[in-house]
């Protein structure tokens, strides 16, 4: 019988995340990310407990800031670093902070009737808090996951040894982190506006000062953590004895969850995919609420985001789009990433040179960027496995749904 600490470590980092991933494939790259900590069970458990309790206390007492988290370089930087090192720790810290700040902070539920009705107070005073947490989640969870998806894309484009893949993808992952965080820091002061404006206040200087004046330091937290993560990934790829230890605990988790008999991957249902698409579009539109000043404009953007997600996921299949997916996926991921990089640099230059004269203009430029992202990364074509094996001239990689998340899916991606 295994000791309780080892059992809890497995449940937190291996068997639990694997069960969640098998049911909700969209959680890959976040839930269970950083599971190599399970090689040292006391450290794995302690990391989760300290992260959850620490950030809950920070949110509860507002440590390091007076009004909003963007006043604190230490708070934002530490969460960015956590998310880069481990998606699971980043999610734990962000969730704990948000719960502490939203539910338990002393400002939480003292409605004073200034907005006339409880529903209006919830919308104007409470919803902006959720929007601010989602905005922080973009930097803590979404940007690091872009780097992991980049590695997956390179692996799907050509079958190459893991060690070579690490050499190729590590610089690209670091660039994604740097570029993504700098772009996020540039738009965050605008996107956090609902926190103040919806309740009739003006944004304070302290709320945007760190994002505008200490951008380099903030970005350095995330990029440095990304470098550390990639070094850890390299250790598991280049040191056979370390790789064998990780393989052993992954196989044990796989046997506990899936069993020894091979099983077919659980394909997402149309309903679950549709729910994920609607939820993703809704969250994206909420994050952009700071520049979508009218309800019709917000609904238009929600509809655009939803259409793009439906097309990318294949919930809606249009022959021209499916043909383009085949063409786009033949291009090297690094080349496509370069196009996104150029677009992001252009957008940042617009912001820094005051070429964007209104929030509506900014919103449409963001929408153009989303469309460009879809054109460059349109998703995988809905091609039968046999045909997919032919069109690239070599067999497609095995689907990872029924594996414990190994170095290829969970550490380097």
CSV table of N, CA, C and O in Angstrom, one decimal, residues 2-10 12-14 33-52 82 85-86 88-89 92 228 232 236 242 249:
chain,number,residue,atom,x,y,z
A,2,UNK,N,0.6,2.2,-0.9
A,2,UNK,CA,1.4,3.4,-1.0
A,2,UNK,C,1.0,4.4,0.1
A,2,UNK,O,-0.1,4.4,0.7
A,3,UNK,N,2.0,5.2,0.5
A,3,UNK,CA,1.8,6.2,1.6
A,3,UNK,C,0.8,7.3,1.1
A,3,UNK,O,0.7,7.5,-0.1
A,4,UNK,N,0.1,7.9,2.0
A,4,UNK,CA,-0.9,8.9,1.6
A,4,UNK,C,-0.4,10.1,0.8
A,4,UNK,O,-1.1,10.6,-0.1
A,5,UNK,N,0.8,10.5,1.1
A,5,UNK,CA,1.4,11.7,0.3
A,5,UNK,C,1.6,11.3,-1.1
A,5,UNK,O,1.2,12.0,-2.0
A,6,UNK,N,2.1,10.1,-1.4
A,6,UNK,CA,2.3,9.6,-2.8
A,6,UNK,C,1.0,9.5,-3.5
A,6,UNK,O,0.8,9.8,-4.7
A,7,UNK,N,0.0,8.9,-2.8
A,7,UNK,CA,-1.3,8.7,-3.4
A,7,UNK,C,-2.0,10.1,-3.7
A,7,UNK,O,-2.6,10.2,-4.8
A,8,UNK,N,-1.8,11.0,-2.8
A,8,UNK,CA,-2.4,12.4,-3.1
A,8,UNK,C,-1.7,13.0,-4.2
A,8,UNK,O,-2.3,13.7,-5.1
A,9,UNK,N,-0.4,12.9,-4.3
A,9,UNK,CA,0.4,13.5,-5.4
A,9,UNK,C,-0.1,12.9,-6.7
A,9,UNK,O,-0.2,13.6,-7.7
A,10,UNK,N,-0.3,11.6,-6.8
A,10,UNK,CA,-0.7,11.0,-8.0
A,10,UNK,C,-2.1,11.5,-8.4
A,10,UNK,O,-2.4,11.8,-9.6
A,12,UNK,N,-3.4,14.4,-7.6
A,12,UNK,CA,-3.4,15.8,-8.0
A,12,UNK,C,-2.7,16.0,-9.4
A,12,UNK,O,-3.1,16.9,-10.2
A,13,UNK,N,-1.7,15.2,-9.7
A,13,UNK,CA,-0.9,15.5,-10.9
A,13,UNK,C,-0.9,14.4,-12.0
A,13,UNK,O,-0.6,14.7,-13.1
A,14,UNK,N,-1.4,13.2,-11.7
A,14,UNK,CA,-1.4,12.2,-12.7
A,14,UNK,C,-2.8,11.6,-13.0
A,14,UNK,O,-3.3,11.9,-14.0
A,33,UNK,N,-0.2,19.8,-16.4
A,33,UNK,CA,1.0,20.4,-17.0
A,33,UNK,C,2.0,20.7,-15.8
A,33,UNK,O,1.6,21.3,-14.8
A,34,UNK,N,3.2,20.1,-15.9
A,34,UNK,CA,4.1,20.2,-14.8
A,34,UNK,C,4.1,18.9,-13.9
A,34,UNK,O,4.6,18.9,-12.8
A,35,UNK,N,3.6,17.8,-14.5
A,35,UNK,CA,3.4,16.6,-13.6
A,35,UNK,C,4.7,15.9,-13.3
A,35,UNK,O,4.7,15.0,-12.5
A,36,UNK,N,5.8,16.4,-13.8
A,36,UNK,CA,7.1,15.8,-13.4
A,36,UNK,C,7.3,16.0,-11.9
A,36,UNK,O,8.1,15.3,-11.3
A,37,UNK,N,6.6,17.0,-11.3
A,37,UNK,CA,6.7,17.2,-9.9
A,37,UNK,C,6.3,15.9,-9.1
A,37,UNK,O,6.8,15.7,-7.9
A,38,UNK,N,5.5,15.1,-9.7
A,38,UNK,CA,5.0,13.9,-9.0
A,38,UNK,C,6.2,12.9,-8.7
A,38,UNK,O,6.0,11.9,-8.0
A,39,UNK,N,7.3,13.1,-9.4
A,39,UNK,CA,8.5,12.3,-9.1
A,39,UNK,C,9.0,12.5,-7.6
A,39,UNK,O,9.7,11.7,-7.0
A,40,UNK,N,8.6,13.7,-7.1
A,40,UNK,CA,8.9,14.0,-5.7
A,40,UNK,C,7.6,14.3,-5.0
A,40,UNK,O,7.2,15.5,-4.9
A,41,UNK,N,6.9,13.3,-4.5
A,41,UNK,CA,5.5,13.5,-4.0
A,41,UNK,C,5.4,14.6,-3.0
A,41,UNK,O,4.4,15.4,-3.1
A,42,UNK,N,6.2,14.7,-1.9
A,42,UNK,CA,6.0,15.8,-1.0
A,42,UNK,C,6.1,17.1,-1.6
A,42,UNK,O,5.3,18.0,-1.3
A,43,UNK,N,7.0,17.3,-2.6
A,43,UNK,CA,7.1,18.6,-3.2
A,43,UNK,C,5.9,18.9,-4.1
A,43,UNK,O,5.4,20.0,-4.2
A,44,UNK,N,5.4,17.8,-4.8
A,44,UNK,CA,4.2,18.0,-5.6
A,44,UNK,C,3.0,18.4,-4.8
A,44,UNK,O,2.2,19.3,-5.2
A,45,UNK,N,2.8,17.8,-3.7
A,45,UNK,CA,1.6,18.2,-2.8
A,45,UNK,C,1.9,19.6,-2.2
A,45,UNK,O,0.9,20.4,-2.2
A,46,UNK,N,3.1,19.8,-1.7
A,46,UNK,CA,3.4,21.1,-1.1
A,46,UNK,C,3.2,22.3,-2.1
A,46,UNK,O,2.7,23.3,-1.8
A,47,UNK,N,3.6,22.1,-3.4
A,47,UNK,CA,3.5,23.1,-4.4
A,47,UNK,C,2.0,23.5,-4.6
A,47,UNK,O,1.7,24.7,-4.7
A,48,UNK,N,1.1,22.5,-4.6
A,48,UNK,CA,-0.3,22.8,-4.8
A,48,UNK,C,-0.9,23.5,-3.6
A,48,UNK,O,-1.6,24.5,-3.7
A,49,UNK,N,-0.5,23.0,-2.4
A,49,UNK,CA,-1.1,23.6,-1.2
A,49,UNK,C,-0.6,25.0,-1.0
A,49,UNK,O,-1.4,26.0,-0.7
A,50,UNK,N,0.7,25.3,-1.1
A,50,UNK,CA,1.3,26.6,-0.9
A,50,UNK,C,0.7,27.6,-1.9
A,50,UNK,O,0.4,28.7,-1.6
A,51,UNK,N,0.6,27.1,-3.2
A,51,UNK,CA,0.1,28.0,-4.2
A,51,UNK,C,-1.4,28.4,-4.0
A,51,UNK,O,-1.7,29.6,-4.0
A,52,UNK,N,-2.2,27.4,-3.6
A,52,UNK,CA,-3.6,27.7,-3.4
A,52,UNK,C,-3.8,28.6,-2.2
A,52,UNK,O,-4.5,29.6,-2.2
A,82,UNK,N,4.4,31.4,-12.7
A,82,UNK,CA,3.8,30.1,-12.3
A,82,UNK,C,3.2,29.5,-13.6
A,82,UNK,O,3.3,28.3,-13.8
A,85,UNK,N,5.8,28.0,-15.9
A,85,UNK,CA,6.4,26.8,-15.4
A,85,UNK,C,5.5,25.6,-15.4
A,85,UNK,O,5.9,24.5,-15.7
A,86,UNK,N,4.2,25.9,-15.0
A,86,UNK,CA,3.2,24.8,-14.9
A,86,UNK,C,1.8,25.4,-15.1
A,86,UNK,O,1.4,26.2,-14.3
A,88,UNK,N,-0.9,23.9,-14.5
A,88,UNK,CA,-1.7,23.5,-13.4
A,88,UNK,C,-1.5,24.5,-12.2
A,88,UNK,O,-2.5,24.9,-11.5
A,89,UNK,N,-0.2,24.8,-11.9
A,89,UNK,CA,0.0,25.7,-10.8
A,89,UNK,C,-0.5,27.1,-11.1
A,89,UNK,O,-1.0,27.8,-10.3
A,92,UNK,N,-4.2,27.1,-10.6
A,92,UNK,CA,-4.5,27.0,-9.1
A,92,UNK,C,-4.3,28.4,-8.5
A,92,UNK,O,-5.1,28.9,-7.7
A,228,UNK,N,13.4,28.5,-18.0
A,228,UNK,CA,13.6,27.4,-16.9
A,228,UNK,C,12.8,26.2,-17.3
A,228,UNK,O,13.3,25.1,-17.2
A,232,UNK,N,14.2,22.3,-18.0
A,232,UNK,CA,13.6,21.1,-17.3
A,232,UNK,C,13.2,20.1,-18.4
A,232,UNK,O,13.5,18.9,-18.3
A,236,UNK,N,14.6,16.1,-19.1
A,236,UNK,CA,13.9,14.8,-19.2
A,236,UNK,C,14.1,14.2,-20.6
A,236,UNK,O,13.8,13.0,-20.8
A,242,UNK,N,16.4,9.9,-16.1
A,242,UNK,CA,15.3,10.8,-15.6
A,242,UNK,C,14.0,10.5,-16.5
A,242,UNK,O,12.9,10.5,-16.0
A,249,UNK,N,6.1,6.5,-13.9
A,249,UNK,CA,4.9,7.1,-13.2
A,249,UNK,C,3.8,7.3,-14.2
A,249,UNK,O,2.6,7.2,-13.8
